[in-house]
Amino acid sequence: MTGPSRPSSATDINFTFDGKRYSARRGDTLAAALLANGIGLVGRSFKYHRPRGIMTAGVEEPSALVTVGEGGRTEPNTRATDVFVYDGLVANSQNRWPSLSLDFGAIFGLAAPLFSAGFYYKTFFGSAKRWMFYEHFIRKAAGLGNAPTESDPDRFSQRAAFCDVLVVGAGPSGLAAAVDAAEAGQRVILVEQDEILGASLIRDPQELYSVWVQNCAERIRAAGGRILTRTTASGYWEHDLVTLTQRLAEPGQVPHNGVAQRLWHVRAGQVLLATGSIERPVAFPNNDRPGVMLSQAVRTYVRRYGVCPGQRVVIATNNDDAYLTAHALQEAGAQIVAILEARPAPAGQGQNLPVFNNAHPLSTKGARHCLKNVSGSVDGVTKSWDADLLAVSGGFTPVVHLHCQAGGTLEWNDAAQAFVPAQSRQNVKTIGGAAAPAPVFNATPVAPAKKSFVDFQNDVTLADVDLAWAEGYRSVEHLKRYTTLGMATDQGKTSNMGALARLAEKQGVAIPEAGLTTFRPPYTPVTMGLFAGAGAKDAGAHKRRLALYDVHAAKNPIWQPLGYWFRPRAYPMAGETLADAAMREARSVRTSAGLTDVSTLAKFEVSGPDAVALLETICATTVGKLAVGRGRYTFMLREDGFVFDDGTVWRIDENRYLLTSSTGGADRMATHLSYVRNYLHPSWHVSVVNVQEHYAGIAIAGPKAKSAVAKLIGEEPPRHMSTISAKIAGVSVLVLAASYSGERAFEIYVDARNAEPVWTHCETAVIAEGGCLYGLEAMEFLRIEKGHLVVGGEIDGRTTPQDLALDKMLNKAGGFIGASGLGRSALSEPGRRQLVGLEAIEGSIPEGSMLVTADGKSPEGHVTASAFRIMEGGSIALAHLADGFDRHGEELIATSPTRGQRARVRVIAPHFYDSAGERYRD
Amino acid sequence: MMLIHCPHCGPRAQSEFVYERTVDSVAPTDATTDQAMQTLFTRNNPRGVDDEIWRHSFGCRAWMVITRHRVTNEISHVRAVGPETLP
Amino acid sequence: MNRYSAFGLLRGALNGQKHWQPAWRDPEPKAHYDIIIIGGGGHGLATAYYLAKVHGLRNIAVLEKGWIGGGNTGRNTTIVRSNYRLKPLHDFFEFGLKLWHHLSDELNYNVMFSPRGAMFLGHSDADMVKLAERGDAMRCDGIDADLMTRDEVAKLEPLLDMSRSARFPIEGGLIQRRGGTARHDAVAWGYARGADSFGVDIIQKCEVTGFVRNGNAVVGVETTRGRIGAGRVGICVAGHSGHVAGLAGLKLPIESQTLQAMVTEGVKPMINSVIMSQSLHCYISQSDKGGIVFGGDPDNWPSYAQRGHPMVMEGAIAQGLALVPSLSRLRMVRTWSGVTDMSFDGSPIIGETPVRNLYLNGGWCYGGFKATPASGWTYAHTLATGSPHPLNAPFSLERFMTGATIDETGTGPMPSSR
Ligand SMILES: Cc1cc2nc3c(=O)[nH]c(=O)nc-3n(C[C@H](O)[C@H](O)[C@H](O)COP(=O)(O)OP(=O)(O)OC[C@H]3O[C@@H](n4cnc5c(N)ncnc54)[C@H](O)[C@@H]3O)c2cc1C
Ligand SMILES: [Zn+2]
């Protein structure tokens, strides 16, 4: 093919394709620019590596896929018809080796008869490993472009919008509808995937469209409407929510302000789909050769871009529209050598044109990847013409994707041989060409099946459709999946109709009875980064910041993630490892005092006359008998009777309680409380306030804790499980005496906004007693030694109060959530896993390891947490063990095959330290 | 993404709401073990309309019962529940 | 039936593909079958296959309301693994995994099972302990599992973001090397072809609309193609379990939810294994055609709509991109969803129902594809003998009432919080 001459202009820009430099005009798509430069061979097909050119002028392009951009901006599989050239654009062909014109992969094409539909299902037997051997090569041959290996340097933004009318498509009907709605006072958004407005009008003689289109745009804007170009309505979701994808930069282009694309969530009062239709190719042998193009696309290149893709042209059509293309080509100086008209009778537009009625194309020939010759059948007689362009039109497929995504149904329009929108479930209406496509003659393929491509990208031919049928893959979905029809990046925009017509013919039914596959979002492929938006940086997971974050950060601790929080795990001194630091901190708690931040604990203030009723519904323990100023340990059950959280409950005042529970379960507990209060017992007089982040919490623990706290508050500290209000550094605090570590300990709660001075005072006091700060790791050592439970560890959602030896604390009166679940038989059957302690006889006990009676036996339990005795040394652990309560004294193996670790252990009671609880009582 | 009419806040995007459970999963507080477990573990789960308990979690936080068609997502009714609905 | 082989393909290449016969017949329903299976997904078809192959039964029908494999079997992300923490689960799935390794040969249909490794990433020391615990539980029961260091993970998947400053830094992983992916359609078609060759009637476009009862016993089904009598009936309809069981007056511990998946445009190989995460809820693999297959959490409210929520999808993609940043410029080409049967402990149900002669296979949540061979095998045993196989005995329907639930995540009875 020779390049048509286009006068160069002052605004010419440069791009490269496969390393060679070319010039383009601003406003060109890459496809237009390639054609203008005489480049007809653009890519290779997926399966047979057949040479492919440019077939369309729009987003439906199945063939001309290239990789655009460099580095982290590389976009593989970009349709050359859907990227506007910018200065410096870098494009490369894909799926070829060593080069586009000489591609060794084309041997797949020679072996095409072997690679029929279903090929892979019928061979490569043997073990899975053997398949993997073949698969390695198959995978390498498959895929199209290469993905970037770098991170994306650009950002993607997201935006929400509302409107009364969303118009999709800025062709004549979309523009007119948008003008009407906007001037009627409606809030209008008009979106157009193209860079300019006008859609089908752009194929008309230029003078005609530009004035009217400009005028419409001005009127819409004047009436307050918004017009978004380069914006695709790609998904239609529930209740008229439409997602728009807006390109702010072209593929591979450096965006102006760092934002490459924007995702809109638009909630519309009404949606008008003026999405037009997509021209269908015609199925006949070798219809995929570069130089075979859709008729409207040819017209678009001629009129819009001033590029005439051929000089000697054959046109094949079953409808009137292609004659407009003939005229456009003639105006551009091309010669129409033949029009193969499927309809038997002469059509009016054919005057002065070489029209052959009752004719259809039969094959093409080429040389050096260019079209040279077209043969066709005229009244059953084969004729042939030398030509460098074949423009085909097999009719028009309305773009009903969004209508269908919205749950709408379709009906068959026989005159147009097309499915058109029927009922819609949402507030959506289809207007213009998408609702009423032009009449055509017949959509059913008539040419021989071999090498008659219906899906150009995935190399599916009519022969494949026939084979699938013969092998019993007869539902349209089976056909699609067996042949991969319509599953390529174009999602069958050009292919489905031809195959469907063939299927209907095979079934001996009308096309509508053959069925249709589902239209799924997105309408055109959407960049993943756009969906992720800002979330790509942090996986969409927010972080919560401790009120005392700055205080900790200044000490440079090791941080530990805990749900959304990050908490100090240990405060190592120079040269200390995590384990060293944690052990030093834990010893400090055992021997003098330690200070730690417990702010993340879930905290709820429950008040009102029905506070006890609420608490006794939530907690499985009694609450009612608690005196003012006293607190106690409690735990909560799920409705099915399993323990799901634990904490403490404090009676602050006559009718005011503070409930604490685990950090990790905080949100869940908040919902649970809200459910009981608002849904189950709306009439109760009780209020529940989530004060988790209102209060910062500071714990002081150790034998010297009492004297430290006494100095801090200037009065006698509360007794164990008692609470008082006090002041530290002039700030009001609530002091609870509760011990998690096993030592005398206090939790000091303070308004988070005033926490810093209180912490500073506490720190000074603890250090004055010879103590230090401690983090989560030391806390873990302390609680394990003491045999306290942790949610997510010992409380794993599968344990009952009995399993954890908590059953003696159950509220005998019942009435709490989970009480009825507890009554089920399996919750008290033998063989349940019960909480035990372990001490190592040999080795140290790996956390999470399995408990077996001998190597090779199936596990009877597992280690939930392990630590070392803080003062004496020696490996200890908490564990779940089948019938564990009755197995104290037994020797087992704690084994971790994945880590190559094991220990011999003895089962003991799960309290390793001060089991009488003397240390925390005065 | 549905549009849910919160009885307190008006129409809001579904992303502001959290589904909690179905109305048929809630046993009366005085149910026997058997009744309570039957209620908890056997559900209508209809391929049609059901009453569901939702919460306007990222809004007013109120609870409500939404009557919704599970195939079409058509919401036929939203009923406020909770203390503020009592006389 | 044609035997598939390289020779057969060559013959086809030479004879213009003339000798191929239908992979399965398209029979009219008979008046009565010994066993009727409702649902022509992978599980239903595998059940029919093993009923014929292992138990020697022949008078069997699979009734499918649409086209076989069109339910979740044809919509899933095809991850196959047996790396469960709890014994009844890993024993069951391991039995299945062993069958997977020889399934293509067994069926003479290449199901493209590709054991390229199923890897869970750990993002903290705590995650790594949990992964070790899972791996140890498996290893002690004879199932392969290996902990991986950060370096090993980076070597296997060079495109993962290994930076320490990541929101979810990667500390290591747990890999089951015998896990991987398979071609979902091929599983349905392969079992269908195998079952058909034993004389099983696979009847498509035949929806079960009711049960024929004789007292407390089911003696047949009403369908859109008429009444069909049956000795035993096995429900095997995944997301539609609630609906179909409801036709027999049963209510189940199942809530149907939407689970979405998506795929990008095809690219040359970039993801080598199946990437999952202990803390994040997304999973990533690459199909043989080159598309990056992505899945996430279910839309956690009840739905039969087979349409996902865009923000759930956006959330899953954000997580995936946080793990593999260079996926950012790939384009998503298609999303779809299935109706998953979320059971109330997250584990499946295979066994008897309170109605005589009526059996249930369901509650697969988002993980039943990998179970297809084991599910078919054990359900066939249950239907043929009237009592469960030892492997599916723990998965009885009754367990919810007794409390013997099998709750891998310890989440409890609310599927919406699972
Ligand atoms: C998006 C997604 C991703 C998933 N990813 C994975 C994964 O990676 N790994 C994994 O192991 N699992 C995964 N799963 C789960 C897995 O797909 C299912 O658990 C499994 O395929 C269920 O198989 P089935 O044969 O039971 O059901 P289905 O394949 O759903 O078959 C049930 C059949 O019953 C038919 N039916 C329903 N009602 C009737 C009726 N009344 N009469 C007749 N026929 C009826 C349906 O049409 C359907 O064909 C995923 C699921 C989804 C939706
Ligand atoms: Zn509200």
Short mmCIF file of C-alpha atoms and ligand atoms in Angstrom, two decimals, chain B residues 47, chain C residues 38-44 63-80 84 93 206-209 236-240 243-244 247 259-261 283 336-341 361 364-372, ligand 1:
data_model
loop_
_atom_site.label_atom_id
_atom_site.label_comp_id
_atom_site.label_asym_id
_atom_site.label_seq_id
_atom_site.Cartn_x
_atom_site.Cartn_y
_atom_site.Cartn_z
CA ARG B 47 -34.65 -15.53 45.37
CA ILE C 38 -30.24 -31.05 40.24
CA GLY C 39 -27.62 -28.70 38.85
CA GLY C 40 -25.19 -29.24 36.00
CA GLY C 41 -22.25 -27.44 37.53
CA GLY C 42 -18.91 -29.13 38.07
CA HIS C 43 -20.13 -30.71 41.28
CA GLY C 44 -23.32 -32.16 39.83
CA LEU C 63 -30.89 -31.60 35.27
CA GLU C 64 -29.55 -28.18 34.44
CA LYS C 65 -31.75 -25.13 34.14
CA GLY C 66 -29.45 -23.36 31.71
CA TRP C 67 -26.30 -24.70 30.13
CA ILE C 68 -23.87 -26.94 31.97
CA GLY C 69 -21.06 -25.17 33.72
CA GLY C 70 -22.90 -21.88 33.51
CA GLY C 71 -23.13 -21.31 37.25
CA ASN C 72 -20.22 -20.67 39.53
CA THR C 73 -18.22 -23.38 37.83
CA GLY C 74 -17.91 -21.15 34.79
CA ARG C 75 -17.39 -17.96 36.76
CA ASN C 76 -14.74 -18.70 39.31
CA THR C 77 -11.10 -17.75 39.56
CA THR C 78 -10.13 -21.44 39.46
CA ILE C 79 -7.80 -21.56 42.41
CA VAL C 80 -7.17 -25.12 43.49
CA TYR C 84 -6.81 -25.23 55.09
CA PHE C 93 -9.63 -30.82 49.96
CA CYS C 206 -34.48 -28.17 32.37
CA GLU C 207 -35.20 -26.25 35.54
CA VAL C 208 -36.47 -28.01 38.63
CA THR C 209 -39.54 -26.13 39.81
CA CYS C 236 -26.28 -29.46 43.76
CA VAL C 237 -27.06 -25.90 42.82
CA ALA C 238 -24.53 -23.76 44.74
CA GLY C 239 -25.94 -20.22 45.05
CA HIS C 240 -29.45 -21.43 44.40
CA HIS C 243 -34.24 -21.47 46.53
CA VAL C 244 -34.27 -25.13 45.52
CA LEU C 247 -39.17 -25.90 47.02
CA LEU C 259 -18.89 -12.74 44.45
CA GLN C 260 -17.15 -10.83 41.70
CA ALA C 261 -14.09 -11.54 39.67
CA TYR C 283 -6.10 -13.00 44.92
CA TRP C 336 -18.56 -10.82 36.26
CA SER C 337 -20.06 -12.37 39.32
CA GLY C 338 -21.65 -15.47 40.62
CA VAL C 339 -24.18 -16.25 43.31
CA THR C 340 -22.26 -17.93 46.07
CA ASP C 341 -23.83 -20.09 48.73
CA ASN C 361 -24.55 -30.49 48.35
CA TRP C 364 -19.39 -23.84 49.05
CA CYS C 365 -19.01 -20.15 49.65
CA TYR C 366 -16.29 -18.78 47.41
CA GLY C 367 -14.16 -21.90 47.46
CA GLY C 368 -15.93 -24.86 45.93
CA PHE C 369 -14.26 -25.11 42.55
CA LYS C 370 -11.21 -26.77 44.03
CA ALA C 371 -13.55 -29.23 45.71
CA THR C 372 -15.18 -30.39 42.49
C1 LIG D 1 -16.33 -15.03 41.23
C2 LIG D 1 -16.11 -16.36 41.87
C3 LIG D 1 -14.82 -16.79 42.13
C4 LIG D 1 -14.59 -18.02 42.71
N1 LIG D 1 -13.30 -18.42 42.87
C5 LIG D 1 -13.04 -19.67 43.31
C6 LIG D 1 -11.71 -20.15 43.36
O1 LIG D 1 -10.76 -19.45 43.00
N2 LIG D 1 -11.49 -21.40 43.84
C7 LIG D 1 -12.51 -22.19 44.24
O2 LIG D 1 -12.24 -23.29 44.67
N3 LIG D 1 -13.79 -21.77 44.18
C8 LIG D 1 -14.08 -20.53 43.71
N4 LIG D 1 -15.39 -20.10 43.63
C9 LIG D 1 -16.47 -20.96 44.09
C10 LIG D 1 -16.82 -22.03 43.06
O3 LIG D 1 -17.01 -21.43 41.82
C11 LIG D 1 -18.07 -22.75 43.45
O4 LIG D 1 -18.06 -23.11 44.78
C12 LIG D 1 -18.24 -24.02 42.63
O5 LIG D 1 -17.99 -23.80 41.29
C13 LIG D 1 -19.61 -24.56 42.81
O6 LIG D 1 -19.84 -25.57 41.87
P1 LIG D 1 -21.26 -26.20 41.75
O7 LIG D 1 -21.20 -27.21 40.71
O8 LIG D 1 -21.70 -26.60 43.09
O9 LIG D 1 -22.19 -24.97 41.37
P2 LIG D 1 -22.52 -24.27 39.99
O10 LIG D 1 -21.40 -24.35 39.05
O11 LIG D 1 -23.04 -22.93 40.32
O12 LIG D 1 -23.66 -25.16 39.42
C14 LIG D 1 -24.97 -25.13 39.90
C15 LIG D 1 -25.87 -25.32 38.74
O13 LIG D 1 -27.19 -25.51 39.19
C16 LIG D 1 -28.07 -24.98 38.25
N5 LIG D 1 -29.37 -24.80 38.85
C17 LIG D 1 -29.73 -23.90 39.81
N6 LIG D 1 -31.02 -24.01 40.10
C18 LIG D 1 -31.50 -25.02 39.35
C19 LIG D 1 -32.79 -25.63 39.22
N7 LIG D 1 -33.82 -25.22 39.93
N8 LIG D 1 -32.92 -26.63 38.33
C20 LIG D 1 -31.88 -27.07 37.60
N9 LIG D 1 -30.66 -26.53 37.69
C21 LIG D 1 -30.47 -25.53 38.56
C22 LIG D 1 -27.36 -23.70 37.86
O14 LIG D 1 -27.83 -23.21 36.64
C23 LIG D 1 -25.91 -24.12 37.84
O15 LIG D 1 -25.48 -24.47 36.56
C24 LIG D 1 -15.66 -18.84 43.07
C25 LIG D 1 -16.96 -18.43 42.84
C26 LIG D 1 -17.20 -17.21 42.22
C27 LIG D 1 -18.60 -16.77 41.96
#
